[in-house]
Amino acid sequence: MNELEQNIAALFEVKSDDLKTISSYFRPISLNKGAYFFKENGYSNQLGFVKSGLLREWVDLPDKEVTKWVATPGYFIVDLNSFLFDKPAVSSLQALTDCELMVISKEDYRNMGKSIPTWNTVEKLFMAKCFATMSDRILAFISMTAEERYTQLWAANKELFNQVPLQYLASMLGMTPETFSRLRKKLASIS
């Protein structure tokens, strides 16, 4: 079982034959550091699975860039609104490192239901997982302090602190680089 199949199997109850069929629709691609998977106002025509590397999803606002997320190995990447509803992407997704991805085209994604009888159920679970993740992030932003958000990210993804420019992590956590630096210093002295 490859990494993509392992990830799908861990997230969803999929029969072995269906898992192999789903996996067969994906193809490997490489992205060099700095390359885009999709750009703001462009279209997200592929759904990707990160095998290796890091990608930053960000929005270009009039006065600053805001990092929405840093995708790590094991995550799916897409602008859902663009991919599913043919709308321009509201963000950009750019490789922070060289990346290896498994991708499926929008056309193949739409055709999976023809060869996988349980696809509608799997797709609903996938969308529900996406919305649950988004809901959890929104709840963290409105209910947690900056220190709590920092601590949560540190506990879940320590390796990012050595691999991603800290201003991106600060932006992703909704704080200034100065606040991020103060918290980093404070929490390092406690450890």
Short mmCIF file of N, CA and C in Angstrom, two decimals:
data_model
loop_
_atom_site.label_atom_id
_atom_site.label_comp_id
_atom_site.label_asym_id
_atom_site.label_seq_id
_atom_site.Cartn_x
_atom_site.Cartn_y
_atom_site.Cartn_z
N MET A 1 0.86 -1.18 0.00
CA MET A 1 0.00 0.00 0.00
C MET A 1 0.90 1.24 0.00
N ASN A 2 0.69 2.15 -0.96
CA ASN A 2 1.51 3.36 -1.01
C ASN A 2 1.00 4.41 -0.01
N GLU A 3 1.76 5.51 0.10
CA GLU A 3 1.41 6.56 1.10
C GLU A 3 0.01 7.13 0.89
N LEU A 4 -0.35 7.37 -0.36
CA LEU A 4 -1.67 7.91 -0.66
C LEU A 4 -2.75 6.94 -0.19
N GLU A 5 -2.59 5.67 -0.52
CA GLU A 5 -3.57 4.66 -0.11
C GLU A 5 -3.64 4.54 1.41
N GLN A 6 -2.49 4.59 2.07
CA GLN A 6 -2.47 4.53 3.54
C GLN A 6 -3.23 5.69 4.14
N ASN A 7 -3.03 6.88 3.58
CA ASN A 7 -3.70 8.07 4.10
C ASN A 7 -5.20 7.99 3.88
N ILE A 8 -5.62 7.58 2.70
CA ILE A 8 -7.05 7.45 2.40
C ILE A 8 -7.68 6.39 3.31
N ALA A 9 -6.99 5.27 3.48
CA ALA A 9 -7.50 4.19 4.33
C ALA A 9 -7.63 4.64 5.78
N ALA A 10 -6.70 5.47 6.25
CA ALA A 10 -6.75 5.97 7.63
C ALA A 10 -7.91 6.95 7.84
N LEU A 11 -8.25 7.70 6.81
CA LEU A 11 -9.30 8.71 6.93
C LEU A 11 -10.70 8.17 6.66
N PHE A 12 -10.80 7.22 5.75
CA PHE A 12 -12.10 6.77 5.28
C PHE A 12 -12.15 5.25 5.22
N GLU A 13 -13.32 4.70 5.40
CA GLU A 13 -13.50 3.26 5.24
C GLU A 13 -13.71 2.97 3.76
N VAL A 14 -12.65 2.48 3.12
CA VAL A 14 -12.70 2.21 1.68
C VAL A 14 -12.24 0.77 1.46
N LYS A 15 -12.99 0.03 0.67
CA LYS A 15 -12.61 -1.35 0.35
C LYS A 15 -11.28 -1.34 -0.40
N SER A 16 -10.53 -2.41 -0.23
CA SER A 16 -9.21 -2.53 -0.84
C SER A 16 -9.23 -2.31 -2.35
N ASP A 17 -10.20 -2.92 -3.03
CA ASP A 17 -10.29 -2.75 -4.49
C ASP A 17 -10.56 -1.30 -4.87
N ASP A 18 -11.46 -0.66 -4.12
CA ASP A 18 -11.78 0.75 -4.39
C ASP A 18 -10.58 1.64 -4.10
N LEU A 19 -9.84 1.31 -3.07
CA LEU A 19 -8.64 2.07 -2.72
C LEU A 19 -7.64 2.03 -3.86
N LYS A 20 -7.44 0.87 -4.44
CA LYS A 20 -6.52 0.73 -5.57
C LYS A 20 -7.02 1.52 -6.78
N THR A 21 -8.33 1.49 -7.00
CA THR A 21 -8.90 2.24 -8.14
C THR A 21 -8.71 3.74 -7.93
N ILE A 22 -9.02 4.23 -6.72
CA ILE A 22 -8.82 5.66 -6.42
C ILE A 22 -7.38 6.04 -6.68
N SER A 23 -6.47 5.25 -6.13
CA SER A 23 -5.04 5.54 -6.26
C SER A 23 -4.59 5.56 -7.73
N SER A 24 -5.20 4.72 -8.55
CA SER A 24 -4.80 4.64 -9.97
C SER A 24 -5.10 5.93 -10.74
N TYR A 25 -6.00 6.74 -10.25
CA TYR A 25 -6.33 8.00 -10.91
C TYR A 25 -5.27 9.09 -10.65
N PHE A 26 -4.46 8.92 -9.62
CA PHE A 26 -3.46 9.92 -9.25
C PHE A 26 -2.15 9.64 -10.00
N ARG A 27 -1.46 10.73 -10.33
CA ARG A 27 -0.15 10.59 -10.98
C ARG A 27 0.87 11.45 -10.23
N PRO A 28 2.13 11.03 -10.24
CA PRO A 28 3.15 11.80 -9.51
C PRO A 28 3.59 13.03 -10.29
N ILE A 29 3.83 14.10 -9.56
CA ILE A 29 4.47 15.29 -10.14
C ILE A 29 5.46 15.83 -9.11
N SER A 30 6.38 16.62 -9.59
CA SER A 30 7.35 17.30 -8.73
C SER A 30 7.14 18.80 -8.87
N LEU A 31 7.29 19.51 -7.77
CA LEU A 31 7.27 20.97 -7.79
C LEU A 31 8.60 21.44 -7.20
N ASN A 32 9.28 22.31 -7.91
CA ASN A 32 10.51 22.88 -7.37
C ASN A 32 10.17 23.98 -6.37
N LYS A 33 11.08 24.22 -5.46
CA LYS A 33 10.90 25.31 -4.50
C LYS A 33 10.56 26.59 -5.24
N GLY A 34 9.51 27.27 -4.78
CA GLY A 34 9.07 28.53 -5.40
C GLY A 34 7.99 28.35 -6.46
N ALA A 35 7.80 27.13 -6.95
CA ALA A 35 6.77 26.89 -7.98
C ALA A 35 5.38 26.92 -7.34
N TYR A 36 4.40 27.24 -8.15
CA TYR A 36 3.02 27.32 -7.67
C TYR A 36 2.23 26.07 -8.06
N PHE A 37 1.39 25.59 -7.14
CA PHE A 37 0.42 24.55 -7.45
C PHE A 37 -0.81 25.21 -8.06
N PHE A 38 -1.19 26.36 -7.54
CA PHE A 38 -2.17 27.23 -8.16
C PHE A 38 -1.93 28.65 -7.66
N LYS A 39 -2.42 29.63 -8.42
CA LYS A 39 -2.26 31.04 -8.06
C LYS A 39 -3.61 31.69 -7.85
N GLU A 40 -3.60 32.70 -6.97
CA GLU A 40 -4.79 33.50 -6.74
C GLU A 40 -5.31 34.03 -8.07
N ASN A 41 -6.63 33.99 -8.23
CA ASN A 41 -7.34 34.40 -9.44
C ASN A 41 -7.16 33.44 -10.61
N GLY A 42 -6.35 32.40 -10.43
CA GLY A 42 -6.26 31.34 -11.43
C GLY A 42 -7.25 30.25 -11.05
N TYR A 43 -7.03 29.06 -11.57
CA TYR A 43 -7.95 27.96 -11.29
C TYR A 43 -7.21 26.77 -10.72
N SER A 44 -7.82 26.15 -9.74
CA SER A 44 -7.27 24.94 -9.13
C SER A 44 -7.88 23.76 -9.88
N ASN A 45 -7.13 23.23 -10.84
CA ASN A 45 -7.64 22.16 -11.70
C ASN A 45 -7.17 20.78 -11.29
N GLN A 46 -6.44 20.71 -10.16
CA GLN A 46 -5.94 19.44 -9.66
C GLN A 46 -6.13 19.39 -8.15
N LEU A 47 -6.35 18.19 -7.66
CA LEU A 47 -6.33 17.91 -6.23
C LEU A 47 -5.03 17.19 -5.99
N GLY A 48 -4.28 17.65 -5.00
CA GLY A 48 -2.98 17.05 -4.76
C GLY A 48 -2.87 16.42 -3.39
N PHE A 49 -1.97 15.45 -3.29
CA PHE A 49 -1.61 14.82 -2.03
C PHE A 49 -0.12 15.04 -1.86
N VAL A 50 0.30 15.58 -0.71
CA VAL A 50 1.71 15.90 -0.48
C VAL A 50 2.43 14.65 0.00
N LYS A 51 3.37 14.15 -0.82
CA LYS A 51 4.21 13.02 -0.41
C LYS A 51 5.43 13.51 0.36
N SER A 52 6.02 14.60 -0.14
CA SER A 52 7.17 15.18 0.55
C SER A 52 7.24 16.67 0.24
N GLY A 53 7.84 17.39 1.16
CA GLY A 53 8.00 18.83 0.98
C GLY A 53 6.94 19.63 1.73
N LEU A 54 7.04 20.95 1.60
CA LEU A 54 6.14 21.88 2.28
C LEU A 54 5.62 22.90 1.28
N LEU A 55 4.34 23.23 1.41
CA LEU A 55 3.72 24.25 0.56
C LEU A 55 3.00 25.25 1.44
N ARG A 56 3.04 26.51 1.04
CA ARG A 56 2.37 27.58 1.79
C ARG A 56 1.17 28.08 0.99
N GLU A 57 0.02 28.07 1.65
CA GLU A 57 -1.17 28.68 1.06
C GLU A 57 -1.29 30.08 1.64
N TRP A 58 -1.39 31.07 0.77
CA TRP A 58 -1.41 32.46 1.23
C TRP A 58 -2.32 33.31 0.37
N VAL A 59 -2.73 34.43 0.98
CA VAL A 59 -3.60 35.40 0.32
C VAL A 59 -2.86 36.73 0.28
N ASP A 60 -2.93 37.39 -0.85
CA ASP A 60 -2.29 38.69 -1.02
C ASP A 60 -3.34 39.78 -0.78
N LEU A 61 -3.28 40.40 0.40
CA LEU A 61 -4.20 41.49 0.75
C LEU A 61 -3.57 42.81 0.36
N PRO A 62 -4.35 43.90 0.29
CA PRO A 62 -3.78 45.18 -0.13
C PRO A 62 -2.58 45.63 0.71
N ASP A 63 -2.58 45.32 2.00
CA ASP A 63 -1.50 45.81 2.86
C ASP A 63 -0.53 44.75 3.34
N LYS A 64 -0.79 43.45 3.04
CA LYS A 64 0.11 42.40 3.50
C LYS A 64 -0.27 41.05 2.89
N GLU A 65 0.66 40.11 3.02
CA GLU A 65 0.37 38.71 2.68
C GLU A 65 -0.05 38.00 3.97
N VAL A 66 -1.04 37.13 3.86
CA VAL A 66 -1.48 36.36 5.03
C VAL A 66 -1.35 34.87 4.68
N THR A 67 -0.59 34.16 5.49
CA THR A 67 -0.45 32.73 5.32
C THR A 67 -1.66 32.05 5.93
N LYS A 68 -2.37 31.28 5.10
CA LYS A 68 -3.54 30.54 5.58
C LYS A 68 -3.14 29.20 6.18
N TRP A 69 -2.15 28.55 5.57
CA TRP A 69 -1.82 27.19 5.98
C TRP A 69 -0.47 26.79 5.42
N VAL A 70 0.21 25.90 6.09
CA VAL A 70 1.41 25.26 5.55
C VAL A 70 1.09 23.78 5.43
N ALA A 71 1.07 23.28 4.21
CA ALA A 71 0.76 21.87 3.95
C ALA A 71 2.03 21.05 4.08
N THR A 72 1.93 19.96 4.82
CA THR A 72 3.03 19.06 5.08
C THR A 72 2.71 17.69 4.49
N PRO A 73 3.67 16.77 4.45
CA PRO A 73 3.39 15.44 3.92
C PRO A 73 2.18 14.80 4.61
N GLY A 74 1.34 14.17 3.78
CA GLY A 74 0.14 13.51 4.28
C GLY A 74 -1.12 14.34 4.14
N TYR A 75 -0.98 15.58 3.68
CA TYR A 75 -2.15 16.46 3.51
C TYR A 75 -2.57 16.53 2.05
N PHE A 76 -3.86 16.73 1.85
CA PHE A 76 -4.40 17.00 0.53
C PHE A 76 -4.40 18.51 0.33
N ILE A 77 -4.16 18.95 -0.91
CA ILE A 77 -4.11 20.37 -1.21
C ILE A 77 -5.00 20.68 -2.41
N VAL A 78 -5.77 21.76 -2.27
CA VAL A 78 -6.69 22.18 -3.32
C VAL A 78 -7.36 23.47 -2.88
N ASP A 79 -7.81 24.26 -3.81
CA ASP A 79 -8.75 25.34 -3.50
C ASP A 79 -10.11 24.75 -3.85
N LEU A 80 -10.85 24.30 -2.85
CA LEU A 80 -12.09 23.58 -3.08
C LEU A 80 -13.10 24.36 -3.91
N ASN A 81 -13.24 25.64 -3.63
CA ASN A 81 -14.20 26.46 -4.36
C ASN A 81 -13.87 26.50 -5.85
N SER A 82 -12.59 26.61 -6.15
CA SER A 82 -12.15 26.65 -7.53
C SER A 82 -12.29 25.27 -8.17
N PHE A 83 -11.84 24.24 -7.48
CA PHE A 83 -11.83 22.87 -8.00
C PHE A 83 -13.25 22.35 -8.26
N LEU A 84 -14.13 22.57 -7.32
CA LEU A 84 -15.48 22.01 -7.43
C LEU A 84 -16.45 22.89 -8.21
N PHE A 85 -16.28 24.22 -8.10
CA PHE A 85 -17.28 25.12 -8.68
C PHE A 85 -16.75 26.03 -9.78
N ASP A 86 -15.52 25.75 -10.24
CA ASP A 86 -14.92 26.50 -11.35
C ASP A 86 -14.84 28.00 -11.09
N LYS A 87 -14.56 28.38 -9.87
CA LYS A 87 -14.40 29.80 -9.50
C LYS A 87 -12.91 30.10 -9.41
N PRO A 88 -12.51 31.35 -9.61
CA PRO A 88 -11.09 31.69 -9.44
C PRO A 88 -10.64 31.43 -8.00
N ALA A 89 -9.42 30.95 -7.87
CA ALA A 89 -8.86 30.67 -6.55
C ALA A 89 -8.70 31.98 -5.78
N VAL A 90 -8.98 31.95 -4.49
CA VAL A 90 -8.85 33.14 -3.65
C VAL A 90 -7.48 33.22 -2.98
N SER A 91 -6.68 32.17 -3.15
CA SER A 91 -5.36 32.14 -2.54
C SER A 91 -4.37 31.56 -3.54
N SER A 92 -3.10 31.54 -3.13
CA SER A 92 -2.04 30.92 -3.92
C SER A 92 -1.44 29.80 -3.09
N LEU A 93 -0.98 28.76 -3.74
CA LEU A 93 -0.31 27.65 -3.06
C LEU A 93 1.04 27.46 -3.71
N GLN A 94 2.09 27.72 -2.92
CA GLN A 94 3.44 27.77 -3.46
C GLN A 94 4.36 26.84 -2.66
N ALA A 95 5.24 26.15 -3.36
CA ALA A 95 6.19 25.24 -2.72
C ALA A 95 7.24 26.02 -1.95
N LEU A 96 7.38 25.71 -0.65
CA LEU A 96 8.44 26.29 0.17
C LEU A 96 9.73 25.50 0.04
N THR A 97 9.60 24.24 -0.37
CA THR A 97 10.74 23.34 -0.60
C THR A 97 10.44 22.58 -1.88
N ASP A 98 11.40 21.82 -2.35
CA ASP A 98 11.09 20.90 -3.44
C ASP A 98 10.04 19.92 -2.92
N CYS A 99 9.05 19.60 -3.75
CA CYS A 99 7.92 18.76 -3.32
C CYS A 99 7.65 17.63 -4.29
N GLU A 100 7.21 16.52 -3.73
CA GLU A 100 6.69 15.40 -4.52
C GLU A 100 5.22 15.26 -4.17
N LEU A 101 4.38 15.27 -5.20
CA LEU A 101 2.94 15.21 -5.01
C LEU A 101 2.35 14.08 -5.83
N MET A 102 1.18 13.63 -5.42
CA MET A 102 0.33 12.78 -6.23
C MET A 102 -0.89 13.63 -6.56
N VAL A 103 -1.24 13.76 -7.84
CA VAL A 103 -2.34 14.65 -8.23
C VAL A 103 -3.36 13.93 -9.08
N ILE A 104 -4.58 14.43 -8.99
CA ILE A 104 -5.67 13.95 -9.82
C ILE A 104 -6.29 15.16 -10.50
N SER A 105 -6.59 15.03 -11.78
CA SER A 105 -7.21 16.14 -12.51
C SER A 105 -8.67 16.26 -12.11
N LYS A 106 -9.22 17.43 -12.35
CA LYS A 106 -10.64 17.68 -12.07
C LYS A 106 -11.51 16.70 -12.86
N GLU A 107 -11.16 16.44 -14.10
CA GLU A 107 -11.94 15.53 -14.94
C GLU A 107 -11.92 14.11 -14.38
N ASP A 108 -10.74 13.62 -14.00
CA ASP A 108 -10.65 12.27 -13.43
C ASP A 108 -11.38 12.19 -12.09
N TYR A 109 -11.27 13.26 -11.31
CA TYR A 109 -11.98 13.30 -10.02
C TYR A 109 -13.49 13.14 -10.24
N ARG A 110 -14.00 13.86 -11.23
CA ARG A 110 -15.44 13.81 -11.52
C ARG A 110 -15.86 12.44 -12.08
N ASN A 111 -14.94 11.75 -12.75
CA ASN A 111 -15.26 10.45 -13.34
C ASN A 111 -15.11 9.28 -12.38
N MET A 112 -14.54 9.50 -11.21
CA MET A 112 -14.33 8.39 -10.28
C MET A 112 -15.62 7.69 -9.89
N GLY A 113 -16.70 8.45 -9.79
CA GLY A 113 -17.98 7.86 -9.41
C GLY A 113 -18.45 6.77 -10.37
N LYS A 114 -17.98 6.82 -11.62
CA LYS A 114 -18.38 5.81 -12.60
C LYS A 114 -17.72 4.46 -12.35
N SER A 115 -16.54 4.47 -11.72
CA SER A 115 -15.82 3.21 -11.51
C SER A 115 -15.77 2.77 -10.05
N ILE A 116 -16.22 3.64 -9.14
CA ILE A 116 -16.20 3.31 -7.71
C ILE A 116 -17.61 3.50 -7.15
N PRO A 117 -18.32 2.40 -6.90
CA PRO A 117 -19.71 2.50 -6.45
C PRO A 117 -19.88 3.29 -5.15
N THR A 118 -18.88 3.27 -4.28
CA THR A 118 -18.99 3.96 -2.99
C THR A 118 -18.43 5.38 -3.02
N TRP A 119 -18.12 5.89 -4.22
CA TRP A 119 -17.45 7.18 -4.33
C TRP A 119 -18.23 8.32 -3.67
N ASN A 120 -19.55 8.35 -3.84
CA ASN A 120 -20.34 9.44 -3.24
C ASN A 120 -20.15 9.50 -1.73
N THR A 121 -20.09 8.36 -1.08
CA THR A 121 -19.88 8.31 0.38
C THR A 121 -18.47 8.78 0.73
N VAL A 122 -17.48 8.30 -0.01
CA VAL A 122 -16.09 8.70 0.25
C VAL A 122 -15.93 10.20 0.04
N GLU A 123 -16.51 10.72 -1.04
CA GLU A 123 -16.40 12.15 -1.32
C GLU A 123 -17.07 12.98 -0.22
N LYS A 124 -18.23 12.55 0.24
CA LYS A 124 -18.90 13.28 1.34
C LYS A 124 -18.04 13.30 2.59
N LEU A 125 -17.41 12.18 2.90
CA LEU A 125 -16.53 12.13 4.07
C LEU A 125 -15.32 13.03 3.89
N PHE A 126 -14.78 13.08 2.68
CA PHE A 126 -13.64 13.95 2.39
C PHE A 126 -14.03 15.42 2.59
N MET A 127 -15.17 15.81 2.04
CA MET A 127 -15.64 17.19 2.20
C MET A 127 -15.92 17.50 3.67
N ALA A 128 -16.52 16.57 4.36
CA ALA A 128 -16.81 16.77 5.79
C ALA A 128 -15.50 16.96 6.56
N LYS A 129 -14.48 16.20 6.23
CA LYS A 129 -13.17 16.33 6.89
C LYS A 129 -12.58 17.71 6.61
N CYS A 130 -12.69 18.17 5.37
CA CYS A 130 -12.19 19.51 5.02
C CYS A 130 -12.90 20.58 5.85
N PHE A 131 -14.22 20.49 5.93
CA PHE A 131 -14.98 21.50 6.68
C PHE A 131 -14.74 21.40 8.18
N ALA A 132 -14.55 20.20 8.70
CA ALA A 132 -14.25 20.04 10.12
C ALA A 132 -12.90 20.66 10.46
N THR A 133 -11.92 20.47 9.60
CA THR A 133 -10.60 21.07 9.81
C THR A 133 -10.71 22.59 9.79
N MET A 134 -11.45 23.13 8.83
CA MET A 134 -11.64 24.58 8.74
C MET A 134 -12.37 25.10 9.99
N SER A 135 -13.38 24.39 10.41
CA SER A 135 -14.14 24.79 11.60
C SER A 135 -13.25 24.80 12.84
N ASP A 136 -12.41 23.79 12.98
CA ASP A 136 -11.48 23.73 14.12
C ASP A 136 -10.52 24.92 14.11
N ARG A 137 -10.03 25.28 12.93
CA ARG A 137 -9.11 26.42 12.84
C ARG A 137 -9.81 27.72 13.19
N ILE A 138 -11.05 27.90 12.72
CA ILE A 138 -11.80 29.12 13.04
C ILE A 138 -12.05 29.18 14.54
N LEU A 139 -12.46 28.07 15.13
CA LEU A 139 -12.70 28.04 16.58
C LEU A 139 -11.44 28.39 17.35
N ALA A 140 -10.30 27.87 16.93
CA ALA A 140 -9.04 28.20 17.60
C ALA A 140 -8.76 29.70 17.53
N PHE A 141 -9.03 30.30 16.38
CA PHE A 141 -8.78 31.73 16.23
C PHE A 141 -9.68 32.59 17.12
N ILE A 142 -10.92 32.17 17.30
CA ILE A 142 -11.82 33.02 18.08
C ILE A 142 -11.85 32.66 19.56
N SER A 143 -11.30 31.52 19.94
CA SER A 143 -11.40 31.12 21.34
C SER A 143 -10.07 30.99 22.07
N MET A 144 -8.97 30.93 21.34
CA MET A 144 -7.66 30.72 21.98
C MET A 144 -6.84 32.00 21.98
N THR A 145 -5.98 32.12 22.97
CA THR A 145 -5.04 33.23 23.00
C THR A 145 -3.92 32.95 21.99
N ALA A 146 -3.14 33.97 21.71
CA ALA A 146 -2.00 33.80 20.81
C ALA A 146 -1.06 32.73 21.36
N GLU A 147 -0.84 32.74 22.65
CA GLU A 147 0.06 31.74 23.26
C GLU A 147 -0.51 30.33 23.11
N GLU A 148 -1.80 30.18 23.27
CA GLU A 148 -2.42 28.86 23.11
C GLU A 148 -2.32 28.37 21.66
N ARG A 149 -2.50 29.27 20.71
CA ARG A 149 -2.38 28.88 19.30
C ARG A 149 -0.94 28.47 18.98
N TYR A 150 0.02 29.25 19.50
CA TYR A 150 1.43 28.93 19.30
C TYR A 150 1.75 27.55 19.88
N THR A 151 1.32 27.32 21.10
CA THR A 151 1.59 26.06 21.79
C THR A 151 0.96 24.89 21.05
N GLN A 152 -0.25 25.08 20.55
CA GLN A 152 -0.94 24.03 19.80
C GLN A 152 -0.16 23.68 18.53
N LEU A 153 0.30 24.69 17.79
CA LEU A 153 1.06 24.43 16.57
C LEU A 153 2.38 23.74 16.92
N TRP A 154 3.04 24.19 17.97
CA TRP A 154 4.30 23.59 18.40
C TRP A 154 4.11 22.11 18.73
N ALA A 155 3.06 21.80 19.45
CA ALA A 155 2.80 20.41 19.85
C ALA A 155 2.49 19.53 18.63
N ALA A 156 1.80 20.08 17.66
CA ALA A 156 1.38 19.29 16.50
C ALA A 156 2.43 19.23 15.39
N ASN A 157 3.21 20.30 15.22
CA ASN A 157 4.13 20.40 14.07
C ASN A 157 5.44 21.09 14.45
N LYS A 158 6.15 20.58 15.43
CA LYS A 158 7.42 21.19 15.86
C LYS A 158 8.40 21.41 14.72
N GLU A 159 8.42 20.44 13.80
CA GLU A 159 9.40 20.51 12.71
C GLU A 159 9.23 21.75 11.85
N LEU A 160 8.02 22.31 11.79
CA LEU A 160 7.80 23.51 10.98
C LEU A 160 8.64 24.68 11.47
N PHE A 161 8.90 24.73 12.76
CA PHE A 161 9.62 25.86 13.35
C PHE A 161 11.07 25.94 12.86
N ASN A 162 11.60 24.84 12.32
CA ASN A 162 12.95 24.84 11.77
C ASN A 162 12.96 24.84 10.24
N GLN A 163 11.78 24.68 9.63
CA GLN A 163 11.73 24.55 8.17
C GLN A 163 11.00 25.67 7.45
N VAL A 164 10.21 26.43 8.16
CA VAL A 164 9.36 27.45 7.55
C VAL A 164 9.77 28.82 8.10
N PRO A 165 9.91 29.83 7.24
CA PRO A 165 10.20 31.17 7.76
C PRO A 165 9.19 31.55 8.85
N LEU A 166 9.70 32.04 9.96
CA LEU A 166 8.86 32.29 11.12
C LEU A 166 7.77 33.33 10.87
N GLN A 167 8.01 34.28 9.94
CA GLN A 167 6.96 35.26 9.66
C GLN A 167 5.74 34.59 9.04
N TYR A 168 5.93 33.47 8.31
CA TYR A 168 4.80 32.73 7.76
C TYR A 168 4.00 32.05 8.86
N LEU A 169 4.73 31.48 9.83
CA LEU A 169 4.04 30.83 10.95
C LEU A 169 3.29 31.86 11.78
N ALA A 170 3.91 33.00 12.01
CA ALA A 170 3.24 34.07 12.76
C ALA A 170 1.96 34.49 12.05
N SER A 171 2.04 34.70 10.75
CA SER A 171 0.86 35.10 9.97
C SER A 171 -0.22 34.03 10.05
N MET A 172 0.17 32.76 9.91
CA MET A 172 -0.78 31.66 9.96
C MET A 172 -1.50 31.61 11.32
N LEU A 173 -0.80 32.01 12.36
CA LEU A 173 -1.38 32.00 13.71
C LEU A 173 -2.09 33.31 14.06
N GLY A 174 -2.10 34.26 13.13
CA GLY A 174 -2.82 35.50 13.35
C GLY A 174 -2.13 36.45 14.31
N MET A 175 -0.80 36.49 14.25
CA MET A 175 -0.05 37.39 15.14
C MET A 175 1.09 38.05 14.37
N THR A 176 1.59 39.10 14.95
CA THR A 176 2.73 39.79 14.33
C THR A 176 4.00 38.96 14.56
N PRO A 177 5.00 39.15 13.72
CA PRO A 177 6.28 38.47 13.95
C PRO A 177 6.87 38.80 15.32
N GLU A 178 6.63 40.02 15.80
CA GLU A 178 7.17 40.42 17.10
C GLU A 178 6.51 39.62 18.23
N THR A 179 5.18 39.48 18.17
CA THR A 179 4.47 38.68 19.17
C THR A 179 4.93 37.23 19.11
N PHE A 180 5.07 36.71 17.90
CA PHE A 180 5.54 35.34 17.71
C PHE A 180 6.91 35.16 18.35
N SER A 181 7.80 36.10 18.10
CA SER A 181 9.16 36.04 18.64
C SER A 181 9.16 36.09 20.17
N ARG A 182 8.34 36.97 20.74
CA ARG A 182 8.23 37.05 22.22
C ARG A 182 7.74 35.73 22.80
N LEU A 183 6.71 35.16 22.18
CA LEU A 183 6.18 33.88 22.67
C LEU A 183 7.22 32.77 22.53
N ARG A 184 7.93 32.77 21.43
CA ARG A 184 8.96 31.75 21.21
C ARG A 184 10.03 31.83 22.29
N LYS A 185 10.45 33.06 22.59
CA LYS A 185 11.47 33.26 23.61
C LYS A 185 10.95 32.86 24.99
N LYS A 186 9.74 33.28 25.30
CA LYS A 186 9.12 32.97 26.60
C LYS A 186 8.97 31.46 26.79
N LEU A 187 8.43 30.79 25.79
CA LEU A 187 8.17 29.35 25.92
C LEU A 187 9.45 28.54 25.88
N ALA A 188 10.48 29.03 25.17
CA ALA A 188 11.78 28.34 25.17
C ALA A 188 12.44 28.40 26.53
N SER A 189 12.24 29.52 27.26
CA SER A 189 12.85 29.65 28.59
C SER A 189 12.15 28.76 29.62
N ILE A 190 10.90 28.40 29.35
CA ILE A 190 10.16 27.52 30.27
C ILE A 190 10.55 26.06 30.06
N SER A 191 10.84 25.70 28.81
CA SER A 191 11.14 24.29 28.47
C SER A 191 12.42 23.80 29.07
#
